[in-house]
Short mmCIF file of C-alpha atoms (C1' of nucleotides) in Angstrom, two decimals:
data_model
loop_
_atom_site.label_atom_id
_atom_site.label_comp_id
_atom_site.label_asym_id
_atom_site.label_seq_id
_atom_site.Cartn_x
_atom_site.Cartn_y
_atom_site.Cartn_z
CA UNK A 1 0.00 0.00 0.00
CA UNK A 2 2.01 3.34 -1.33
CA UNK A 3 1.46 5.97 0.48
CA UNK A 4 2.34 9.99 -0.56
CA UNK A 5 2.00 12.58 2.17
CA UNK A 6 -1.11 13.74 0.40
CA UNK A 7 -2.81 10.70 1.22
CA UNK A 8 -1.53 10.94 5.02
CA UNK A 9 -2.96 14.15 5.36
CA UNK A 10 -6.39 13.87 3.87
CA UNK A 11 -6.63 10.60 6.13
CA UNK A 12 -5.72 11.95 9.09
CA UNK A 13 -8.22 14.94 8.18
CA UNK A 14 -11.10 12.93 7.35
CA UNK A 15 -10.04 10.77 10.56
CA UNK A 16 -10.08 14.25 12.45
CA UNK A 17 -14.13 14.74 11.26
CA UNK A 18 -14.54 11.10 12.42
CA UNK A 19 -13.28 10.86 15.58
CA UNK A 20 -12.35 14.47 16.93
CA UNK A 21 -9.38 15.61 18.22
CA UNK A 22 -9.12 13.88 21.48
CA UNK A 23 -9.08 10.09 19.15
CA UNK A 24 -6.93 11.32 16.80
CA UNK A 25 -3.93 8.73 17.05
CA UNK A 26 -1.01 7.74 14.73
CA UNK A 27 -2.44 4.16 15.34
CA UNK A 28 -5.89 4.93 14.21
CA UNK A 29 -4.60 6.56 11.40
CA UNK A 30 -2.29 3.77 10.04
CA UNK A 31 -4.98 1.19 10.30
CA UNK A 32 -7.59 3.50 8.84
CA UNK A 33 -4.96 4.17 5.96
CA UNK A 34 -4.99 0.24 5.57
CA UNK A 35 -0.88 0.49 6.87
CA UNK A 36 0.58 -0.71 10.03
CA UNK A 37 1.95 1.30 12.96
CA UNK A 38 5.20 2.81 11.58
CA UNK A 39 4.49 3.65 8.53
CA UNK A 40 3.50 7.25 8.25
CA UNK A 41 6.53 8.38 10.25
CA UNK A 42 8.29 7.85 6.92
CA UNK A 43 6.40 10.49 5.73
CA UNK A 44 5.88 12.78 9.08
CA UNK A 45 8.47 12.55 11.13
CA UNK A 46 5.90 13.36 14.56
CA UNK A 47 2.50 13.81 14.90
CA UNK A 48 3.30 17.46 15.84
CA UNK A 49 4.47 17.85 12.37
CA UNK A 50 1.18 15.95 10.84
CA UNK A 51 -0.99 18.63 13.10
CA UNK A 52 0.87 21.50 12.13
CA UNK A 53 0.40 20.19 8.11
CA UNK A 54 -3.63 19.73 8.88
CA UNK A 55 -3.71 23.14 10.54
CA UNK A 56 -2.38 24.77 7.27
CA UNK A 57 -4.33 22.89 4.88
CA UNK A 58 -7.47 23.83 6.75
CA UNK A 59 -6.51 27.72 5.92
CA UNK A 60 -6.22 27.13 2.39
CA UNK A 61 -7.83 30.04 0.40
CA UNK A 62 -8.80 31.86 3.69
CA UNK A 63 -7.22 35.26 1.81
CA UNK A 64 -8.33 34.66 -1.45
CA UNK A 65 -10.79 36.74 -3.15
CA UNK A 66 -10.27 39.73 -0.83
CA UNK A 67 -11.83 42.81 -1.51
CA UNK A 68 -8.69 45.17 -1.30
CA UNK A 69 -10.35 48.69 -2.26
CA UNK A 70 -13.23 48.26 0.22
CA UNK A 71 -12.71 49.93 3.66
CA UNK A 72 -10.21 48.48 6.00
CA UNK A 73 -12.50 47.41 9.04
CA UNK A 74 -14.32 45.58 6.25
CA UNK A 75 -11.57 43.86 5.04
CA UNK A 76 -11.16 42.99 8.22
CA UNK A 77 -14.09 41.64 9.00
CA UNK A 78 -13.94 39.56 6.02
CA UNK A 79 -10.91 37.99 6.21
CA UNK A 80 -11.64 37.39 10.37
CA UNK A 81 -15.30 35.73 9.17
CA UNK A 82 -12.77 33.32 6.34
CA UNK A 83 -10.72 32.21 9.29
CA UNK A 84 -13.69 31.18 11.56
CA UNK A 85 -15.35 29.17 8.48
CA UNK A 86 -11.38 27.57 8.34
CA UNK A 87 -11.07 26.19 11.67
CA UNK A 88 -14.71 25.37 11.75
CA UNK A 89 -14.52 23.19 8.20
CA UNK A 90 -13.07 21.04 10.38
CA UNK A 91 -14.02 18.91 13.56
CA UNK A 92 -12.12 20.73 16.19
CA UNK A 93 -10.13 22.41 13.73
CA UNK A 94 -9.52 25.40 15.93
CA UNK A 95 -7.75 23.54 18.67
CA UNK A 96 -5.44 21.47 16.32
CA UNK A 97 -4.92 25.53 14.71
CA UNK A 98 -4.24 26.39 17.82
CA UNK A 99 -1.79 24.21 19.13
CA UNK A 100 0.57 24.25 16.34
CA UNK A 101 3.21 26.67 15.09
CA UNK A 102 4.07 26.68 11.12
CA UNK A 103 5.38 29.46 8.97
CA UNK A 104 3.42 27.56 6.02
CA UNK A 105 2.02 29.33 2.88
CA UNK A 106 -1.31 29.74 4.14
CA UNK A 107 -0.71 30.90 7.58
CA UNK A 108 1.84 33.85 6.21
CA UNK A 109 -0.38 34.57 3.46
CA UNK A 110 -3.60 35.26 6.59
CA UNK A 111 -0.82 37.19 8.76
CA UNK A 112 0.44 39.12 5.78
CA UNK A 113 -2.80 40.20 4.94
CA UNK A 114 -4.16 41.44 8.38
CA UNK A 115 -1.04 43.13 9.14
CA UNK A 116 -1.09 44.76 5.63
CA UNK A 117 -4.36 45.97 5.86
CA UNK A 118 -3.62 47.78 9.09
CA UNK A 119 -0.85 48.94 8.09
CA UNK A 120 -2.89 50.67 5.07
CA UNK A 121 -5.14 51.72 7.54
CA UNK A 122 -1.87 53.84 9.26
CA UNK A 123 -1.23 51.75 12.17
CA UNK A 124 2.53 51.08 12.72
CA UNK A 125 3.94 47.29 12.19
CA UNK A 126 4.07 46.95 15.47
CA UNK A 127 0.35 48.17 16.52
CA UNK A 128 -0.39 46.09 13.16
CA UNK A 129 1.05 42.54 14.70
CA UNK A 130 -0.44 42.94 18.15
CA UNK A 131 -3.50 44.06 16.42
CA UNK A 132 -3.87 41.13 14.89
CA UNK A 133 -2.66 39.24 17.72
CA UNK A 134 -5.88 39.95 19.35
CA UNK A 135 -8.32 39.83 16.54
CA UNK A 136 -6.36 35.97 16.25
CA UNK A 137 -7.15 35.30 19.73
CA UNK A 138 -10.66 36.03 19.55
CA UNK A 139 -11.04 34.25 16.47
CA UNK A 140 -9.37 31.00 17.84
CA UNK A 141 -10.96 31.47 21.74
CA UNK A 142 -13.92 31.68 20.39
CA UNK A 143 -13.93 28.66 17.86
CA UNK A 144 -12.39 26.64 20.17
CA UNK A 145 -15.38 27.06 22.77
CA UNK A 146 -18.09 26.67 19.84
CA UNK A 147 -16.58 22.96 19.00
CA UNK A 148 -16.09 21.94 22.27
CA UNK A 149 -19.99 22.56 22.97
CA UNK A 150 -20.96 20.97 19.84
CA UNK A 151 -18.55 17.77 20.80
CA UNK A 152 -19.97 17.27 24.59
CA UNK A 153 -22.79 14.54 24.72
CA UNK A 154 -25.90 16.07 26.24
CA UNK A 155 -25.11 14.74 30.22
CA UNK A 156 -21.54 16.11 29.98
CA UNK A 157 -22.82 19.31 30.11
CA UNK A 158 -22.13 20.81 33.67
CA UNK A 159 -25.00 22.07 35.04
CA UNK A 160 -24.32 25.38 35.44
CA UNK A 161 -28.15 26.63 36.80
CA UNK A 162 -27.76 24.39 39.31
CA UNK A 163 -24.38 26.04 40.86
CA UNK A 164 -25.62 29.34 40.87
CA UNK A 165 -26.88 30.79 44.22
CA UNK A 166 -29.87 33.80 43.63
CA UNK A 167 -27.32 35.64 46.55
CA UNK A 168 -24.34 35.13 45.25
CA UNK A 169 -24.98 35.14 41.58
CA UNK A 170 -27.81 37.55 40.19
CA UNK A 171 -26.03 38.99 37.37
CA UNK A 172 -25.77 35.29 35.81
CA UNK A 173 -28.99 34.18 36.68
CA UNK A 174 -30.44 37.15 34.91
CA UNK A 175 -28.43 36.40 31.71
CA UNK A 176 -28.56 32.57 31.83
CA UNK A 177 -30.40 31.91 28.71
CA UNK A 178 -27.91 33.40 26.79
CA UNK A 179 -25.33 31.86 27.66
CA UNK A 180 -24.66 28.88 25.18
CA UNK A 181 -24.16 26.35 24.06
CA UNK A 182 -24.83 26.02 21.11
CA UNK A 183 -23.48 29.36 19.44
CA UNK A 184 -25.60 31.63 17.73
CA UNK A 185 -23.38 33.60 14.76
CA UNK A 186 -24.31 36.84 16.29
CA UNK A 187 -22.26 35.35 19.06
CA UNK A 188 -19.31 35.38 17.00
CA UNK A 189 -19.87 38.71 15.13
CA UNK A 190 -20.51 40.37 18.39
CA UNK A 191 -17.36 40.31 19.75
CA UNK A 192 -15.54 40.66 16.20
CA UNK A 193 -17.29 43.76 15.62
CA UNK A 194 -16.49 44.98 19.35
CA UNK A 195 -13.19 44.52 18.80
CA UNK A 196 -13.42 46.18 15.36
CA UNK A 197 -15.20 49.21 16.60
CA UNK A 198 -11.95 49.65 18.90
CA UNK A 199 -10.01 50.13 16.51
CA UNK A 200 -12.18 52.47 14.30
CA UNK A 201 -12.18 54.60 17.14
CA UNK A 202 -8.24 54.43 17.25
CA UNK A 203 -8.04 54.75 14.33
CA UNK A 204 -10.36 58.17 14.06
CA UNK A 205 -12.39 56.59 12.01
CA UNK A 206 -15.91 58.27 13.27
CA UNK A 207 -18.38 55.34 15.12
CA UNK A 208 -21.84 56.18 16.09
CA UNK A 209 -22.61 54.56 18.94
CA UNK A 210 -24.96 52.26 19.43
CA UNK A 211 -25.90 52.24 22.78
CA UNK A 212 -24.29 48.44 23.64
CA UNK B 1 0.55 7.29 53.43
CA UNK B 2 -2.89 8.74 53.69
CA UNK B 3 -3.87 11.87 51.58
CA UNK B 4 -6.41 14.26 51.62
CA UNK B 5 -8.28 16.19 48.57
CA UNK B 6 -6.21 19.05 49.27
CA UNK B 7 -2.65 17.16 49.27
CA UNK B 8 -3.27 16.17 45.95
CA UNK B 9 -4.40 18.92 44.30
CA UNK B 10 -1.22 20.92 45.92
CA UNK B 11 0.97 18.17 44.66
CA UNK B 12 -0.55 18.29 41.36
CA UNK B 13 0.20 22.06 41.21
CA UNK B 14 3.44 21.65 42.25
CA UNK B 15 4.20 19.06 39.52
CA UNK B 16 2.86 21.18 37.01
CA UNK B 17 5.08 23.71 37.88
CA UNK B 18 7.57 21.59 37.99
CA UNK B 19 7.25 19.72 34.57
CA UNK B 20 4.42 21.23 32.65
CA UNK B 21 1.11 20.37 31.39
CA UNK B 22 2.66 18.14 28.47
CA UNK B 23 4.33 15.74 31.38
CA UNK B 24 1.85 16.17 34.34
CA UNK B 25 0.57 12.82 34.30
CA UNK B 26 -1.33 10.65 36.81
CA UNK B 27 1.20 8.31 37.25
CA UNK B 28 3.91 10.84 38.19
CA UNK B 29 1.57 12.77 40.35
CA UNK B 30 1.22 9.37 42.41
CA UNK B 31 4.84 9.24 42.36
CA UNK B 32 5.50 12.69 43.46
CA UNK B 33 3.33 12.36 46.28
CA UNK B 34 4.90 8.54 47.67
CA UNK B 35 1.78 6.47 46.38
CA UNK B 36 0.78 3.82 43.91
CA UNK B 37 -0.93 4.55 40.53
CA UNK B 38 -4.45 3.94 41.50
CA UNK B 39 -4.63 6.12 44.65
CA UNK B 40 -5.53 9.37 43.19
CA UNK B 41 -8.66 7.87 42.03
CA UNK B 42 -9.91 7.76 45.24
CA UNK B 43 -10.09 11.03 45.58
CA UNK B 44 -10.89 12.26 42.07
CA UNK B 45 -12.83 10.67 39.73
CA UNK B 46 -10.75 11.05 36.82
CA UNK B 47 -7.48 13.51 34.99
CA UNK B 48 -10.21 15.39 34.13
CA UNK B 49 -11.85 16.18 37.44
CA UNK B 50 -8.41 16.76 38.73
CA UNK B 51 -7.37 19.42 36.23
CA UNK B 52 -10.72 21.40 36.44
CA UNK B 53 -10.23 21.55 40.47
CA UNK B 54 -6.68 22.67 39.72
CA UNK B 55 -8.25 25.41 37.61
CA UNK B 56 -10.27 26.42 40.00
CA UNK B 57 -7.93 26.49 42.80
CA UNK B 58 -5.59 28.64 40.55
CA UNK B 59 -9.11 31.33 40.36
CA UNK B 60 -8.92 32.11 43.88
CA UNK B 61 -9.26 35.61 45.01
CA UNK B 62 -9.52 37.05 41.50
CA UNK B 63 -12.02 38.82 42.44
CA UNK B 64 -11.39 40.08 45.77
CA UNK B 65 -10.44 43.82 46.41
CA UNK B 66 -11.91 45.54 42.90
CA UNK B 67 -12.78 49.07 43.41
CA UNK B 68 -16.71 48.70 42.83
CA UNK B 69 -16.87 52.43 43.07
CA UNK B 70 -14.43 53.04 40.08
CA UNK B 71 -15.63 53.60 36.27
CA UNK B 72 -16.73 50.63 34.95
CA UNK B 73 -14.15 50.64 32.62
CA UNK B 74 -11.64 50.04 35.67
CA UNK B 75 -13.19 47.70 36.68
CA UNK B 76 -13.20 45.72 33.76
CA UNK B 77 -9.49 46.47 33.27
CA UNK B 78 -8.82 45.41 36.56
CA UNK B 79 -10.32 41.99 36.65
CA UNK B 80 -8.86 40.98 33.03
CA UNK B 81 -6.02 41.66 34.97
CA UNK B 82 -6.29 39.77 37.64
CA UNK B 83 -7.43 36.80 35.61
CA UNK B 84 -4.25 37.24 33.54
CA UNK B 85 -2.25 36.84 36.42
CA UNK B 86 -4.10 33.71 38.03
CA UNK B 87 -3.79 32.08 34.81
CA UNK B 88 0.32 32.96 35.09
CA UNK B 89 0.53 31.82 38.40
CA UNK B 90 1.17 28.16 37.17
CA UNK B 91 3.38 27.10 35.08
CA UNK B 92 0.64 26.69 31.90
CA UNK B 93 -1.93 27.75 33.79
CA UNK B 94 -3.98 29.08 30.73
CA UNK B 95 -3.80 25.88 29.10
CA UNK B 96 -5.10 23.75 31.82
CA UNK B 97 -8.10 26.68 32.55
CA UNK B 98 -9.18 26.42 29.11
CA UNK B 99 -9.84 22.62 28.80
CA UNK B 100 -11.67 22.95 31.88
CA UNK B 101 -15.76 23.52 32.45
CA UNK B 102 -16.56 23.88 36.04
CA UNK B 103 -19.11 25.75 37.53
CA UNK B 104 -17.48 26.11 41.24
CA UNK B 105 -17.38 29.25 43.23
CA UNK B 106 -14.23 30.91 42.13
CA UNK B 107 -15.47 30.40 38.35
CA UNK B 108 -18.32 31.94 38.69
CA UNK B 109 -17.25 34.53 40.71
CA UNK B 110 -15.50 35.97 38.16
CA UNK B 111 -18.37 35.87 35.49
CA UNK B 112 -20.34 36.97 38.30
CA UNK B 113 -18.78 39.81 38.81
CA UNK B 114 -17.69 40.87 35.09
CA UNK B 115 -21.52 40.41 34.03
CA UNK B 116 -21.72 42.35 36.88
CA UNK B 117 -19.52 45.16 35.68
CA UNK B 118 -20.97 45.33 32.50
CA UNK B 119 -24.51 45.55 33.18
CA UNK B 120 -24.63 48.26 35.72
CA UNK B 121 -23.06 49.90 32.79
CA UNK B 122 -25.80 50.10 31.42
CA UNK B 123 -25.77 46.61 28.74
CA UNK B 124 -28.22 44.11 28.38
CA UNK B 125 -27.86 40.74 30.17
CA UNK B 126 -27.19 39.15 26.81
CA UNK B 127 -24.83 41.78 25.41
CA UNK B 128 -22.85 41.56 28.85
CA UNK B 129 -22.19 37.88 29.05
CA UNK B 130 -20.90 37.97 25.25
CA UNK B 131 -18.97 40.54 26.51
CA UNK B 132 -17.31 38.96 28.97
CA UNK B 133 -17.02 35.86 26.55
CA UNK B 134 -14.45 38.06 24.32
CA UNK B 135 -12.71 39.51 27.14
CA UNK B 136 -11.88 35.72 28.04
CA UNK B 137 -11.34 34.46 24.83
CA UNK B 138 -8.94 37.32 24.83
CA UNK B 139 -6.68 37.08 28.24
CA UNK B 140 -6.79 33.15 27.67
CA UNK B 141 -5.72 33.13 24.03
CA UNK B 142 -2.89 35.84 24.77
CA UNK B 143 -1.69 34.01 27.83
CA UNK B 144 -1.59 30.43 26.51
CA UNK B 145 0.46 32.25 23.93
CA UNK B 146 2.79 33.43 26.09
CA UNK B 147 3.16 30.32 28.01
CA UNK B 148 3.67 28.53 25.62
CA UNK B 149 6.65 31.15 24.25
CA UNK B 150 7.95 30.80 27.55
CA UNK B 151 7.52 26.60 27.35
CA UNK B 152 9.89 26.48 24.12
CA UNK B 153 13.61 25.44 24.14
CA UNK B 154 15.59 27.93 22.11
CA UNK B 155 16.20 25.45 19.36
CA UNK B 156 12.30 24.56 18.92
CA UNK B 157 11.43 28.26 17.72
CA UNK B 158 10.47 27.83 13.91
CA UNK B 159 12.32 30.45 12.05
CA UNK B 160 9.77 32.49 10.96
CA UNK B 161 12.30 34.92 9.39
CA UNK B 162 13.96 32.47 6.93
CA UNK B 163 10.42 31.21 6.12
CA UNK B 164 9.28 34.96 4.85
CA UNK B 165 9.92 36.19 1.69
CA UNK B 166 10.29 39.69 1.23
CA UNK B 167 8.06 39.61 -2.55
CA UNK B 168 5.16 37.70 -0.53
CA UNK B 169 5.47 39.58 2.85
CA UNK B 170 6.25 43.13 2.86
CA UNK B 171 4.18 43.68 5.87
CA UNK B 172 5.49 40.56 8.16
CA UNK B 173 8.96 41.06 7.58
CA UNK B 174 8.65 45.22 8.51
CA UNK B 175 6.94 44.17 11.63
CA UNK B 176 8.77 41.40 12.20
CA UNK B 177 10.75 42.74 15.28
CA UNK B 178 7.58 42.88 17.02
CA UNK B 179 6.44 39.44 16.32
CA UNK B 180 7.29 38.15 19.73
CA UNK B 181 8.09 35.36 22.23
CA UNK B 182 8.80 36.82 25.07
CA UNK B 183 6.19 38.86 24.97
CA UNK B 184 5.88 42.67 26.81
CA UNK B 185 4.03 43.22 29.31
CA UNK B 186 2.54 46.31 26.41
CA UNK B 187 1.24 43.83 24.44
CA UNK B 188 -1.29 42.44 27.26
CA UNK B 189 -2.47 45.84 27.72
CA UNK B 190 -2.72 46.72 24.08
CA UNK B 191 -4.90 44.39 23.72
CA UNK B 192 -7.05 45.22 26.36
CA UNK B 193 -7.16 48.48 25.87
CA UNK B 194 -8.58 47.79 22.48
CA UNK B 195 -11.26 45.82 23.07
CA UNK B 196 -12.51 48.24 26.40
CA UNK B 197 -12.44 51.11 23.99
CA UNK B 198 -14.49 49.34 21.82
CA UNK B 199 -17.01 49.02 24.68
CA UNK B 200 -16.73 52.78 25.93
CA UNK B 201 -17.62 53.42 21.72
CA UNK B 202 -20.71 51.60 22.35
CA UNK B 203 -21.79 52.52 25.71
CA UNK B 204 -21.48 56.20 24.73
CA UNK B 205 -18.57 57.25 26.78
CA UNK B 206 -16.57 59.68 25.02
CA UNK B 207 -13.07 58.37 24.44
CA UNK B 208 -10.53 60.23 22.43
CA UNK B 209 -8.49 58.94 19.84
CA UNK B 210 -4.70 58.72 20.18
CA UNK B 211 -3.93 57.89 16.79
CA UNK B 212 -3.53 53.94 17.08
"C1'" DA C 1 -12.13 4.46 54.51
"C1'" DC C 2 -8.24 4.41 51.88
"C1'" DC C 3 -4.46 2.24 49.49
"C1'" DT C 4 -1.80 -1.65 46.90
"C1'" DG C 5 -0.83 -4.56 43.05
"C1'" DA C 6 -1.77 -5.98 39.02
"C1'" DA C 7 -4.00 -5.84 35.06
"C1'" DC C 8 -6.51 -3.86 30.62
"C1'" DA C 9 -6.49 -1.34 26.70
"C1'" DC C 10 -4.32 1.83 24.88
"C1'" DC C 11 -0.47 5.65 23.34
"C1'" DG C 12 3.91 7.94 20.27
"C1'" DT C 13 8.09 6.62 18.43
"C1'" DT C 14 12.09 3.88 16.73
"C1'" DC C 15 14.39 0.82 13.83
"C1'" DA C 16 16.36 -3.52 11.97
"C1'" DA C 17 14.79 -6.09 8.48
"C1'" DG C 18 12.42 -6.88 4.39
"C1'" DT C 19 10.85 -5.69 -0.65
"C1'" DA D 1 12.32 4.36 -1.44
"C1'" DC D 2 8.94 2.84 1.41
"C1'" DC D 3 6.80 -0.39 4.53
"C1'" DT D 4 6.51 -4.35 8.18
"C1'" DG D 5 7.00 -6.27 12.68
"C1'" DA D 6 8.28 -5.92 16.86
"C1'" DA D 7 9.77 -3.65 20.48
"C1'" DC D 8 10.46 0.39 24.11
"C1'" DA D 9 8.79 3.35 27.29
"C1'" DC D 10 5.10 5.17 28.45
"C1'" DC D 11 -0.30 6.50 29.30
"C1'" DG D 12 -5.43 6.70 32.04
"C1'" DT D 13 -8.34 3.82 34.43
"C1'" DT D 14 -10.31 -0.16 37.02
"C1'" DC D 15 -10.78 -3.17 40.75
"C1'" DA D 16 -10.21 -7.29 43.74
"C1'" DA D 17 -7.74 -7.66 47.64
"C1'" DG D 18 -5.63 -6.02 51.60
"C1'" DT D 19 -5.37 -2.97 56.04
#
DNA sequence: ACCTGAACACCGTTCAAGT
DNA sequence: ACCTGAACACCGTTCAAGT
């Protein structure tokens, strides 16, 4: 049974949408690749390596078709909203994104972009990178917590109403409801354009408030 | 050698420190603390349990002493603050917070309290606990981050330099002296500050723009 | 009540040997 | 060049049996 690294990687994704992150194995992967136990460290020399190639193949594309004359916050938006629908086209995809480092293609290519578009906007390179840094962490943070409450079995969800004490915890009584799981998208564009509306304000971009 | 709840979780703490989340294992825990593999069990269910009552424990007092007569947006500061350094208090502490769920009093102190914050500010119950939602996503994504810069041998840093190429990414490589590990203490707060001037946009405080 | 000892069902990784 | 087979050094968890 030939194998090509192509093969290993589109196994161990489609084993990734199968099992989920936590049953992802080098074992499960050999035999589901019809191989035995050694084999795809020919090809990968650790499964670090294999996440880190899974994490950039899920970002494929995630800059293309990028509206570069429309208005900065929009292009941020947009390319925020293509990195959310990355790690989500995968089971747990934002927790295998997250754990791995890899100056690959498609991970410059999404840092290049965000940090160019700021930089258009006039931040400095430096404002630019942390910038992003934080746009990145809400992205990820927030993707991570959306496929972790999709992957818990209904009983494995703590009961939360139960802990909370009408004393000791009004404030999350009173907003219990909406606190998911599952996440609505307005969840996600919520914070994103929180965040966004930072920076337009930053920025001097004018923002008319309104009213939270 | 008979142990209590409490000596475990200490000795689990200390181990963490002491090795990190990669090699804080059961079996070295019992070890560490003079006992057989099994022990443990008796007094926690499973790594699982363990790890969210290490999280917890690592919570405590993060929301003791805040100001509740300062701006909100003090406030708010404040306690991201405080959560930042709980989470640092461990050796990856932000790691082992965010693969945790557990509603137990220190936890929900702090959304108590940030829900808290944010409504008397004058948000809705829903908008407030989204709120809060991005401020987490935020300290814990920047701090695992940072932990994990701090976690890396010298030699295990991919060089993201070599990787760049100056045709393909103009904007990396001018910024690329602000692409940390380690990172300053500035880039916490820049963050932050971003996302909390977001919120003063919406609430209708004035804020004035300094130019990003 | 609390721990030991031993087992069960796994892991990631390596590497001589085969083809 | 690429894979097998077998091993090495681990895991988390369970549970009868001991005290």
């Amino acid at each position: 049974m030939r194998l090509s690294r192509q093969d290993i990687l589109a196994g161990a994704l489609d084993l990734l949408d199968e099992v989920g992150a936590d049953n992802l194995t080098m074992r499960r992967l050999a035999t589901a690749l019809g191989v035995t136990n050694g084999a795809t460290y020919w090809h990968f020399a650790s499964k670090q390596v294999l996440l880190a190639a899974m994490a950039e193949s899920m970002l494929a594309g995630v800059t293309n078709g990028l509206d570069r004359d429309a208005p900065w916050w929009e292009q941020l938006t947009a390319t925020a909203h293509r990195l959310h629908a990355a790690l989500k086209s995968r089971r747990d995809g934002a927790r295998i994104f997250a754990g791995a480092f890899f100056p690959e293609p498609n991970a410059l290519a999404y840092g290049e972009t965000m940090i160019g578009i700021l930089r258009e906007a006039g931040m400095s390179p430096r404002d630019a990178v942390w910038t992003v840094d934080t746009i990145t962490y809400y992205v990820v943070g927030h993707t991570i917590e959306e496929q972790a409450a999709a992957g818990l079995a209904e009983d494995d969800v703590p009961d939360l109403r139960a802990a909370l004490d009408p004393e000791l915890h009004p404030n999350t009584l009173a907003a219990i409801d909406d606190i998911p799981a599952p996440h609505p998208p307005e969840h996600f564009d919520h914070g994103l354009e929180l965040i966004i509306s930072g920076l337009r304000t930053r920025l001097g971009v004018e923002v008319v408030s309104n009213g939270g």
